[in-house]
Amino acid sequence: MAHIKEYIPIVGRSIVDDLQLIADKLQGKTIQHINSTAVGGGVAEILNRMVPLLKELGVDTRWDVIKGGEQFFEITKKFHNALHGRPEIINQHDFDAFMETTQKNIEEVDISGNIVFVHDPQPIGLVKKKSGNKWIWRCHIDVSNPNQKVWKFLRGFIDQYDSAVFSAPSFSQHLPIRQFLISPSIDPLSDKNKELPQETIDEVLQKYGITKDKPILTQISRFDRLKDPLGVIEAYQQVKRHIDCQLILAGGAASDDPEGLRVLEEVKEKAKNDRDIHILLLPQNDIEVNALQRVATIIIQKSLKEGFGLTVSEALWKAKPVVASNVGGIPLQVKHKYSGLLCHSVDGAAFAIKQLLNSPEYAKKLGENGREHIRSNFLLTRHLRDYMLLFLSLYHGEDVVYL
Ligand code: UDP
């Protein structure tokens, strides 16, 4: 795990010095993060890096994960889909079962933080334990157009928090509590993002039987319909009629996402008969993800909805040309025709991919711009600063605080 000083060559000394100054002001406060999975997906990814760094800065920080059975995570996945605007049948029984698991967690999770930082809907009900401390609800998902039934249910909890945090301006909602806009981030020194020796990249390619004889299009995502893996295959098929290329669709399973294996089967079915489509069920292995991103000619993120899209930051940090949907937090990262190309459909994605494959110099320039855009806005150091200022602001009356 990298130490805070190792970020100086990447972001500059003044940024790291500022972090220490702000951290010192948090002496005496304990921060407690709570979410629903220790591995898989963006939230776990961020907490795995952020918690040790906060500790190193001297901020007393702990991280707890709630427990839930298969049924609970089936229900929270339905909530997740419904909040993203997908039709789902959710009935009173689901809400009751959600509350049953919530109640068990209320009994089991020891709340000791002065600031309790709850991530996403799964642990949201723990706020019933609030007693004199500060509670933040961190929404990582795209709630620009949420299913009203689920949103109303969640509002019963959200309103009890002190503040809410969203990743993009379009997600903010009318709430009686203060709201903050804080984008997620990536860690440039993690195994996922650090530079890799060519041998390591080659070993990963060999492991999966992939050769570099034709351009590689890659999407790395959980197998989730909202990541539109079938749409990615369709876009690839359109491109392939004009330019010979191969497609890597790679993703692992997250313990709070029971739908993944079903989607994987659909993807395999659609891809059958094409040996240039590589569908990889990845183990939790950041080096492999890193290598697959680095070997890509173009990285795709054709999500239908997206909370932020860490995979886009990861790709841009590696100076890769990116084609990604104009949804959720993606347009914060991909400035169209500057740090990548945005698309709105399968046809649009195919068109953009062809354009980049045909113009390698242009593709390279977009990737380079993307890397600098991520350096300025979406690295862990900026994120740490925003969170620590948020913590401090909780103790500063009701003034509006601009981060
Ligand atoms: N990821 C991974 N292995 C996989 C698929 C995804 O490590 O097989 C990582 C990916 O690199 C990124 C995170 O999980 O860091 C996904 O975050 P994102 O915001 O893109 O999507 P989410 O899964 O949170 O919807």
CSV table of C-alpha atoms and ligand atoms in Angstrom, one decimal:
chain,number,residue,atom,x,y,z
A,1,MET,CA,0.0,0.0,0.0
A,2,ALA,CA,1.4,3.4,-1.1
A,3,HIS,CA,2.3,6.0,1.5
A,4,ILE,CA,0.9,9.5,1.2
A,5,LYS,CA,4.3,11.0,0.3
A,6,GLU,CA,4.5,8.8,-2.8
A,7,TYR,CA,1.7,10.9,-4.3
A,8,ILE,CA,3.9,14.0,-4.4
A,9,PRO,CA,5.5,13.2,-7.8
A,10,ILE,CA,2.1,12.7,-9.3
A,11,VAL,CA,0.1,15.6,-7.9
A,12,GLY,CA,2.6,18.0,-6.4
A,13,ARG,CA,3.8,18.7,-2.9
A,14,SER,CA,1.3,21.5,-2.1
A,15,ILE,CA,-1.7,19.1,-2.5
A,16,VAL,CA,-0.3,16.5,-0.2
A,17,ASP,CA,0.7,19.2,2.4
A,18,ASP,CA,-2.9,20.5,2.3
A,19,LEU,CA,-4.2,17.0,3.1
A,20,GLN,CA,-2.1,16.9,6.2
A,21,LEU,CA,-3.3,20.3,7.3
A,22,ILE,CA,-6.9,19.4,6.9
A,23,ALA,CA,-6.4,16.0,8.5
A,24,ASP,CA,-4.9,17.6,11.6
A,25,LYS,CA,-8.2,19.5,12.1
A,26,LEU,CA,-10.0,16.2,12.4
A,27,GLN,CA,-8.1,15.1,15.4
A,28,GLY,CA,-10.4,13.5,18.0
A,29,LYS,CA,-13.1,12.5,15.5
A,30,THR,CA,-13.7,8.9,14.4
A,31,ILE,CA,-15.0,8.3,10.9
A,32,GLN,CA,-16.9,5.0,10.4
A,33,HIS,CA,-17.6,3.9,6.8
A,34,ILE,CA,-20.3,1.3,6.3
A,35,ASN,CA,-21.2,-0.4,3.0
A,36,SER,CA,-22.4,-3.8,1.8
A,37,THR,CA,-19.4,-5.5,0.3
A,38,ALA,CA,-15.6,-5.6,0.9
A,39,VAL,CA,-14.8,-6.5,-2.7
A,40,GLY,CA,-16.2,-6.0,-6.1
A,41,GLY,CA,-17.6,-2.8,-7.6
A,42,GLY,CA,-16.6,0.8,-7.3
A,43,VAL,CA,-17.5,1.5,-3.6
A,44,ALA,CA,-15.3,-1.3,-2.2
A,45,GLU,CA,-12.6,-0.3,-4.7
A,46,ILE,CA,-12.5,3.3,-3.3
A,47,LEU,CA,-12.7,2.3,0.4
A,48,ASN,CA,-9.9,-0.2,0.1
A,49,ARG,CA,-7.6,2.7,-0.8
A,50,MET,CA,-9.1,5.5,1.1
A,51,VAL,CA,-9.4,4.0,4.5
A,52,PRO,CA,-5.6,3.2,4.9
A,53,LEU,CA,-4.6,6.7,3.6
A,54,LEU,CA,-7.0,8.5,6.0
A,55,LYS,CA,-5.4,6.4,8.8
A,56,GLU,CA,-2.0,7.4,7.7
A,57,LEU,CA,-3.0,11.1,7.7
A,58,GLY,CA,-4.0,10.5,11.4
A,59,VAL,CA,-7.7,10.4,10.9
A,60,ASP,CA,-9.2,7.7,13.1
A,61,THR,CA,-11.1,5.7,10.5
A,62,ARG,CA,-12.8,2.3,10.5
A,63,TRP,CA,-14.8,0.4,7.9
A,64,ASP,CA,-17.7,-2.0,8.6
A,65,VAL,CA,-19.6,-4.2,6.1
A,66,ILE,CA,-23.2,-5.1,6.8
A,67,LYS,CA,-24.3,-8.7,6.5
A,68,GLY,CA,-27.2,-9.9,4.3
A,69,GLY,CA,-28.4,-13.1,2.8
A,70,GLU,CA,-29.1,-13.9,-0.8
A,71,GLN,CA,-32.7,-12.7,-0.6
A,72,PHE,CA,-31.6,-9.4,0.8
A,73,PHE,CA,-29.1,-8.8,-2.0
A,74,GLU,CA,-31.7,-9.9,-4.6
A,75,ILE,CA,-34.0,-7.2,-3.2
A,76,THR,CA,-31.3,-4.5,-3.0
A,77,LYS,CA,-30.3,-5.3,-6.6
A,78,LYS,CA,-33.9,-4.7,-7.6
A,79,PHE,CA,-33.8,-1.4,-5.7
A,80,HIS,CA,-30.6,-0.6,-7.5
A,81,ASN,CA,-32.1,-1.4,-10.9
A,82,ALA,CA,-35.4,0.5,-10.1
A,83,LEU,CA,-33.5,3.6,-9.0
A,84,HIS,CA,-31.7,3.5,-12.3
A,85,GLY,CA,-35.1,3.5,-14.0
A,86,ARG,CA,-35.4,-0.1,-15.0
A,87,PRO,CA,-38.9,-1.7,-14.5
A,88,GLU,CA,-38.9,-4.0,-11.5
A,89,ILE,CA,-41.7,-5.5,-9.5
A,90,ILE,CA,-41.2,-4.5,-5.9
A,91,ASN,CA,-43.8,-5.3,-3.3
A,92,GLN,CA,-44.4,-4.8,0.4
A,93,HIS,CA,-42.8,-8.2,1.0
A,94,ASP,CA,-39.5,-6.9,-0.4
A,95,PHE,CA,-39.6,-3.8,1.8
A,96,ASP,CA,-40.4,-6.0,4.8
A,97,ALA,CA,-37.6,-8.4,4.1
A,98,PHE,CA,-35.2,-5.4,3.6
A,99,MET,CA,-36.3,-4.1,7.0
A,100,GLU,CA,-35.8,-7.5,8.6
A,101,THR,CA,-32.1,-7.6,7.5
A,102,THR,CA,-31.7,-3.9,8.4
A,103,GLN,CA,-32.9,-4.7,11.9
A,104,LYS,CA,-30.4,-7.5,12.3
A,105,ASN,CA,-27.6,-5.2,11.2
A,106,ILE,CA,-28.8,-2.5,13.6
A,107,GLU,CA,-28.4,-5.0,16.3
A,108,GLU,CA,-25.0,-6.3,15.1
A,109,VAL,CA,-23.1,-3.4,13.8
A,110,ASP,CA,-21.3,-1.5,16.5
A,111,ILE,CA,-21.6,2.2,15.8
A,112,SER,CA,-18.7,4.1,17.3
A,113,GLY,CA,-18.0,6.8,14.8
A,114,ASN,CA,-18.5,10.5,15.5
A,115,ILE,CA,-19.2,10.6,11.8
A,116,VAL,CA,-21.0,7.6,10.3
A,117,PHE,CA,-20.5,7.5,6.5
A,118,VAL,CA,-23.1,5.1,4.9
A,119,HIS,CA,-22.6,4.1,1.3
A,120,ASP,CA,-25.6,3.4,-1.0
A,121,PRO,CA,-29.0,2.0,-0.2
A,122,GLN,CA,-28.2,-1.4,1.3
A,123,PRO,CA,-27.1,-0.1,4.8
A,124,ILE,CA,-29.2,3.0,4.7
A,125,GLY,CA,-31.5,1.9,7.5
A,126,LEU,CA,-28.7,1.9,10.1
A,127,VAL,CA,-29.4,5.6,10.6
A,128,LYS,CA,-32.1,4.4,13.0
A,129,LYS,CA,-29.2,4.1,15.4
A,130,LYS,CA,-28.3,7.8,15.2
A,131,SER,CA,-27.8,9.3,18.6
A,132,GLY,CA,-26.0,12.6,18.7
A,133,ASN,CA,-23.4,11.7,16.1
A,134,LYS,CA,-23.2,12.9,12.5
A,135,TRP,CA,-24.5,10.8,9.6
A,136,ILE,CA,-23.7,11.1,6.0
A,137,TRP,CA,-25.5,9.1,3.2
A,138,ARG,CA,-23.2,8.7,0.2
A,139,CYS,CA,-25.2,7.8,-2.9
A,140,HIS,CA,-22.9,6.3,-5.5
A,141,ILE,CA,-25.7,5.5,-8.0
A,142,ASP,CA,-27.4,7.4,-10.7
A,143,VAL,CA,-30.6,8.7,-9.2
A,144,SER,CA,-31.4,11.3,-11.9
A,145,ASN,CA,-34.7,9.6,-12.5
A,146,PRO,CA,-35.4,7.1,-9.7
A,147,ASN,CA,-38.4,4.8,-9.4
A,148,GLN,CA,-40.6,6.8,-7.0
A,149,LYS,CA,-41.8,3.9,-4.9
A,150,VAL,CA,-38.2,2.9,-4.0
A,151,TRP,CA,-37.1,6.5,-3.7
A,152,LYS,CA,-40.0,7.3,-1.3
A,153,PHE,CA,-39.0,4.4,0.8
A,154,LEU,CA,-35.4,5.5,1.0
A,155,ARG,CA,-36.4,9.1,1.7
A,156,GLY,CA,-37.8,7.9,5.0
A,157,PHE,CA,-34.2,7.2,6.0
A,158,ILE,CA,-32.3,9.8,4.0
A,159,ASP,CA,-34.2,12.6,5.7
A,160,GLN,CA,-32.7,11.5,9.0
A,161,TYR,CA,-29.1,12.0,7.8
A,162,ASP,CA,-27.2,15.2,8.3
A,163,SER,CA,-26.0,15.4,4.7
A,164,ALA,CA,-26.1,13.5,1.5
A,165,VAL,CA,-23.4,13.2,-1.1
A,166,PHE,CA,-23.9,12.6,-4.9
A,167,SER,CA,-21.4,12.0,-7.7
A,168,ALA,CA,-22.9,14.2,-10.4
A,169,PRO,CA,-25.0,17.4,-10.5
A,170,SER,CA,-27.8,15.7,-12.4
A,171,PHE,CA,-28.4,13.2,-9.4
A,172,SER,CA,-29.2,15.8,-6.8
A,173,GLN,CA,-32.8,15.7,-5.5
A,174,HIS,CA,-35.0,17.9,-3.4
A,175,LEU,CA,-34.0,17.0,0.1
A,176,PRO,CA,-34.4,18.7,3.5
A,177,ILE,CA,-30.8,18.0,4.3
A,178,ARG,CA,-27.6,19.5,2.9
A,179,GLN,CA,-26.3,18.0,-0.3
A,180,PHE,CA,-22.7,17.8,-1.6
A,181,LEU,CA,-21.3,17.0,-5.0
A,182,ILE,CA,-18.2,14.9,-4.7
A,183,SER,CA,-16.9,12.8,-7.5
A,184,PRO,CA,-15.2,9.5,-6.8
A,185,SER,CA,-11.6,8.9,-7.8
A,186,ILE,CA,-9.0,6.4,-8.6
A,187,ASP,CA,-5.7,5.6,-6.9
A,188,PRO,CA,-2.8,6.0,-9.4
A,189,LEU,CA,-0.6,3.9,-7.2
A,190,SER,CA,-2.9,0.9,-6.7
A,191,ASP,CA,-2.3,-2.4,-8.5
A,192,LYS,CA,-5.2,-1.4,-10.7
A,193,ASN,CA,-3.6,1.7,-12.0
A,194,LYS,CA,0.2,1.6,-11.5
A,195,GLU,CA,2.5,1.1,-14.5
A,196,LEU,CA,3.1,-2.5,-15.3
A,197,PRO,CA,6.1,-4.2,-16.9
A,198,GLN,CA,5.4,-5.6,-20.4
A,199,GLU,CA,6.1,-9.1,-19.2
A,200,THR,CA,3.2,-8.9,-16.7
A,201,ILE,CA,0.9,-7.7,-19.4
A,202,ASP,CA,2.0,-10.5,-21.7
A,203,GLU,CA,1.5,-13.1,-19.0
A,204,VAL,CA,-2.1,-12.0,-18.5
A,205,LEU,CA,-2.7,-12.1,-22.2
A,206,GLN,CA,-1.2,-15.6,-22.4
A,207,LYS,CA,-3.3,-16.8,-19.5
A,208,TYR,CA,-6.5,-15.8,-21.4
A,209,GLY,CA,-5.3,-16.9,-24.8
A,210,ILE,CA,-5.4,-13.5,-26.3
A,211,THR,CA,-3.0,-12.3,-29.0
A,212,LYS,CA,-2.3,-8.8,-30.1
A,213,ASP,CA,-2.6,-9.5,-33.8
A,214,LYS,CA,-5.6,-7.2,-34.3
A,215,PRO,CA,-6.9,-4.1,-32.5
A,216,ILE,CA,-8.5,-4.9,-29.1
A,217,LEU,CA,-11.7,-3.3,-27.9
A,218,THR,CA,-12.3,-3.8,-24.2
A,219,GLN,CA,-15.1,-3.3,-21.7
A,220,ILE,CA,-14.4,-4.2,-18.1
A,221,SER,CA,-17.5,-4.3,-16.0
A,222,ARG,CA,-19.5,-6.5,-13.7
A,223,PHE,CA,-21.9,-8.5,-15.9
A,224,ASP,CA,-24.9,-6.2,-15.4
A,225,ARG,CA,-27.5,-5.3,-17.9
A,226,LEU,CA,-27.0,-1.6,-17.1
A,227,LYS,CA,-23.5,-2.0,-18.4
A,228,ASP,CA,-25.0,-3.1,-21.7
A,229,PRO,CA,-22.6,-5.9,-22.6
A,230,LEU,CA,-25.0,-7.0,-25.3
A,231,GLY,CA,-24.9,-3.5,-26.8
A,232,VAL,CA,-21.1,-3.7,-26.7
A,233,ILE,CA,-21.2,-6.9,-28.7
A,234,GLU,CA,-23.6,-5.3,-31.3
A,235,ALA,CA,-21.3,-2.3,-31.6
A,236,TYR,CA,-18.3,-4.6,-32.1
A,237,GLN,CA,-20.2,-6.6,-34.7
A,238,GLN,CA,-20.9,-3.4,-36.7
A,239,VAL,CA,-17.3,-2.3,-36.5
A,240,LYS,CA,-16.0,-5.8,-37.4
A,241,ARG,CA,-17.8,-5.6,-40.8
A,242,HIS,CA,-15.4,-2.8,-41.7
A,243,ILE,CA,-12.3,-3.3,-39.6
A,244,ASP,CA,-10.9,-6.6,-38.3
A,245,CYS,CA,-10.7,-6.4,-34.5
A,246,GLN,CA,-11.3,-8.4,-31.3
A,247,LEU,CA,-13.4,-7.7,-28.3
A,248,ILE,CA,-12.7,-8.4,-24.6
A,249,LEU,CA,-15.6,-8.4,-22.2
A,250,ALA,CA,-14.2,-9.0,-18.8
A,251,GLY,CA,-15.8,-8.8,-15.4
A,252,GLY,CA,-15.9,-10.5,-12.1
A,253,ALA,CA,-18.7,-11.1,-9.6
A,254,ALA,CA,-19.5,-8.8,-6.7
A,255,SER,CA,-20.9,-10.5,-3.6
A,256,ASP,CA,-23.8,-8.0,-3.5
A,257,ASP,CA,-24.7,-8.6,-7.1
A,258,PRO,CA,-26.5,-11.9,-7.6
A,259,GLU,CA,-27.6,-11.1,-11.1
A,260,GLY,CA,-24.2,-11.4,-12.6
A,261,LEU,CA,-24.1,-15.0,-13.6
A,262,ARG,CA,-27.4,-14.8,-15.4
A,263,VAL,CA,-26.2,-11.9,-17.5
A,264,LEU,CA,-23.0,-13.7,-18.2
A,265,GLU,CA,-24.9,-16.6,-19.7
A,266,GLU,CA,-26.8,-14.1,-22.0
A,267,VAL,CA,-23.6,-12.6,-23.1
A,268,LYS,CA,-22.0,-16.0,-23.9
A,269,GLU,CA,-25.0,-16.9,-25.9
A,270,LYS,CA,-24.9,-13.7,-28.0
A,271,ALA,CA,-21.1,-14.1,-28.5
A,272,LYS,CA,-21.1,-17.7,-29.6
A,273,ASN,CA,-19.5,-18.6,-32.9
A,274,ASP,CA,-17.2,-15.6,-32.8
A,275,ARG,CA,-13.7,-16.6,-31.7
A,276,ASP,CA,-12.6,-12.9,-31.6
A,277,ILE,CA,-14.9,-12.2,-28.7
A,278,HIS,CA,-13.2,-13.0,-25.4
A,279,ILE,CA,-15.5,-13.3,-22.5
A,280,LEU,CA,-13.5,-13.4,-19.3
A,281,LEU,CA,-14.9,-14.1,-15.8
A,282,LEU,CA,-12.2,-12.5,-13.9
A,283,PRO,CA,-11.0,-13.4,-10.4
A,284,GLN,CA,-10.7,-10.5,-8.1
A,285,ASN,CA,-7.3,-9.5,-9.4
A,286,ASP,CA,-6.4,-5.9,-9.9
A,287,ILE,CA,-3.2,-6.6,-11.9
A,288,GLU,CA,-5.2,-8.5,-14.4
A,289,VAL,CA,-7.7,-5.7,-14.8
A,290,ASN,CA,-4.8,-3.2,-15.1
A,291,ALA,CA,-3.1,-5.4,-17.8
A,292,LEU,CA,-6.3,-5.8,-19.8
A,293,GLN,CA,-6.9,-2.1,-19.8
A,294,ARG,CA,-3.3,-1.4,-20.8
A,295,VAL,CA,-3.4,-3.8,-23.7
A,296,ALA,CA,-6.6,-2.3,-25.2
A,297,THR,CA,-6.6,-0.3,-28.3
A,298,ILE,CA,-9.9,1.4,-27.3
A,299,ILE,CA,-11.8,1.1,-24.0
A,300,ILE,CA,-15.5,1.1,-24.2
A,301,GLN,CA,-18.0,1.8,-21.3
A,302,LYS,CA,-21.4,1.6,-22.9
A,303,SER,CA,-23.4,1.8,-19.7
A,304,LEU,CA,-27.1,2.6,-19.9
A,305,LYS,CA,-26.9,4.2,-16.4
A,306,GLU,CA,-23.8,4.8,-14.4
A,307,GLY,CA,-23.2,6.2,-11.0
A,308,PHE,CA,-19.7,7.5,-12.0
A,309,GLY,CA,-17.9,4.9,-13.9
A,310,LEU,CA,-14.5,4.3,-12.3
A,311,THR,CA,-13.5,2.1,-15.2
A,312,VAL,CA,-13.6,5.3,-17.4
A,313,SER,CA,-11.1,7.1,-15.0
A,314,GLU,CA,-9.0,4.0,-15.0
A,315,ALA,CA,-8.9,3.8,-18.8
A,316,LEU,CA,-8.2,7.6,-19.2
A,317,TRP,CA,-5.4,7.5,-16.6
A,318,LYS,CA,-3.7,4.9,-18.8
A,319,ALA,CA,-4.1,7.4,-21.6
A,320,LYS,CA,-6.4,5.1,-23.5
A,321,PRO,CA,-8.9,6.4,-26.1
A,322,VAL,CA,-12.4,5.9,-24.6
A,323,VAL,CA,-15.8,5.5,-26.2
A,324,ALA,CA,-18.4,5.8,-23.5
A,325,SER,CA,-22.1,6.6,-23.0
A,326,ASN,CA,-23.2,10.0,-22.1
A,327,VAL,CA,-24.8,8.9,-18.8
A,328,GLY,CA,-24.3,9.5,-15.1
A,329,GLY,CA,-20.8,10.6,-14.1
A,330,ILE,CA,-19.2,9.7,-17.5
A,331,PRO,CA,-19.5,13.1,-19.1
A,332,LEU,CA,-17.6,14.6,-16.2
A,333,GLN,CA,-14.7,12.5,-17.3
A,334,VAL,CA,-15.1,12.2,-21.0
A,335,LYS,CA,-15.3,15.7,-22.5
A,336,HIS,CA,-16.6,14.9,-26.0
A,337,LYS,CA,-13.8,15.1,-28.7
A,338,TYR,CA,-11.3,16.3,-26.0
A,339,SER,CA,-10.8,13.4,-23.6
A,340,GLY,CA,-12.7,10.7,-25.4
A,341,LEU,CA,-15.9,10.2,-27.5
A,342,LEU,CA,-19.4,10.1,-26.0
A,343,CYS,CA,-22.1,8.0,-27.5
A,344,HIS,CA,-25.8,7.6,-27.2
A,345,SER,CA,-26.6,4.3,-28.9
A,346,VAL,CA,-25.1,1.2,-30.4
A,347,ASP,CA,-24.8,2.9,-33.8
A,348,GLY,CA,-23.1,5.9,-32.1
A,349,ALA,CA,-20.6,3.6,-30.3
A,350,ALA,CA,-19.8,1.7,-33.5
A,351,PHE,CA,-19.3,5.0,-35.4
A,352,ALA,CA,-17.0,6.4,-32.7
A,353,ILE,CA,-14.9,3.2,-32.4
A,354,LYS,CA,-14.4,3.1,-36.2
A,355,GLN,CA,-13.4,6.8,-36.2
A,356,LEU,CA,-10.7,6.1,-33.5
A,357,LEU,CA,-9.4,2.9,-35.2
A,358,ASN,CA,-9.1,4.8,-38.4
A,359,SER,CA,-7.3,7.8,-36.8
A,360,PRO,CA,-4.7,6.6,-34.4
A,361,GLU,CA,-3.1,10.0,-33.9
A,362,TYR,CA,-6.4,11.5,-32.9
A,363,ALA,CA,-7.1,8.6,-30.6
A,364,LYS,CA,-3.7,9.1,-29.0
A,365,LYS,CA,-4.4,12.8,-28.4
A,366,LEU,CA,-7.7,12.1,-26.8
A,367,GLY,CA,-6.0,9.5,-24.5
A,368,GLU,CA,-3.3,12.0,-23.5
A,369,ASN,CA,-5.9,14.7,-22.7
A,370,GLY,CA,-7.8,12.2,-20.7
A,371,ARG,CA,-4.9,11.4,-18.5
A,372,GLU,CA,-4.3,15.0,-17.6
A,373,HIS,CA,-8.0,15.5,-17.0
A,374,ILE,CA,-8.0,12.6,-14.5
A,375,ARG,CA,-4.8,14.0,-12.9
A,376,SER,CA,-6.5,17.3,-12.3
A,377,ASN,CA,-9.9,16.1,-11.1
A,378,PHE,CA,-10.3,12.4,-10.3
A,379,LEU,CA,-7.3,11.1,-8.3
A,380,LEU,CA,-7.6,9.9,-4.8
A,381,THR,CA,-5.9,13.0,-3.3
A,382,ARG,CA,-8.7,15.3,-4.5
A,383,HIS,CA,-11.2,12.9,-3.2
A,384,LEU,CA,-9.6,12.7,0.3
A,385,ARG,CA,-9.5,16.5,0.4
A,386,ASP,CA,-13.2,16.8,-0.4
A,387,TYR,CA,-14.3,14.2,2.1
A,388,MET,CA,-12.2,15.7,4.9
A,389,LEU,CA,-13.6,19.1,4.2
A,390,LEU,CA,-17.1,17.6,4.2
A,391,PHE,CA,-16.4,16.1,7.7
A,392,LEU,CA,-15.3,19.4,9.0
A,393,SER,CA,-18.3,21.2,7.5
A,394,LEU,CA,-20.6,19.0,9.5
A,395,TYR,CA,-19.5,20.9,12.6
A,396,HIS,CA,-19.9,24.3,11.0
A,397,GLY,CA,-23.5,25.3,11.4
A,398,GLU,CA,-25.9,25.3,8.5
A,399,ASP,CA,-23.8,27.5,6.2
A,400,VAL,CA,-23.6,26.4,2.6
A,401,VAL,CA,-20.2,24.9,2.0
A,402,TYR,CA,-18.8,24.8,-1.6
A,403,LEU,CA,-16.2,22.1,-2.1
B,1,UDP,N1,-13.7,-4.2,-11.5
B,1,UDP,C1,-12.8,-5.2,-11.2
B,1,UDP,N2,-13.0,-6.4,-11.7
B,1,UDP,C2,-14.0,-6.7,-12.5
B,1,UDP,C3,-14.9,-5.6,-12.9
B,1,UDP,C4,-14.8,-4.4,-12.4
B,1,UDP,O1,-11.9,-5.0,-10.4
B,1,UDP,O2,-14.1,-7.8,-13.0
B,1,UDP,C5,-13.5,-2.8,-10.9
B,1,UDP,C6,-13.3,-1.8,-12.0
B,1,UDP,O3,-11.9,-1.8,-12.4
B,1,UDP,C7,-13.7,-0.5,-11.2
B,1,UDP,C8,-14.8,-1.1,-10.3
B,1,UDP,O4,-14.7,-2.5,-10.2
B,1,UDP,O5,-12.6,-0.1,-10.4
B,1,UDP,C9,-16.2,-0.8,-11.0
B,1,UDP,O6,-16.5,0.5,-10.7
B,1,UDP,P1,-17.5,1.3,-11.7
B,1,UDP,O7,-17.8,2.7,-11.1
B,1,UDP,O8,-17.0,1.4,-13.1
B,1,UDP,O9,-18.9,0.5,-11.7
B,1,UDP,P2,-19.8,-0.2,-10.5
B,1,UDP,O10,-19.4,-1.7,-10.6
B,1,UDP,O11,-19.5,0.4,-9.2
B,1,UDP,O12,-21.2,-0.1,-11.1
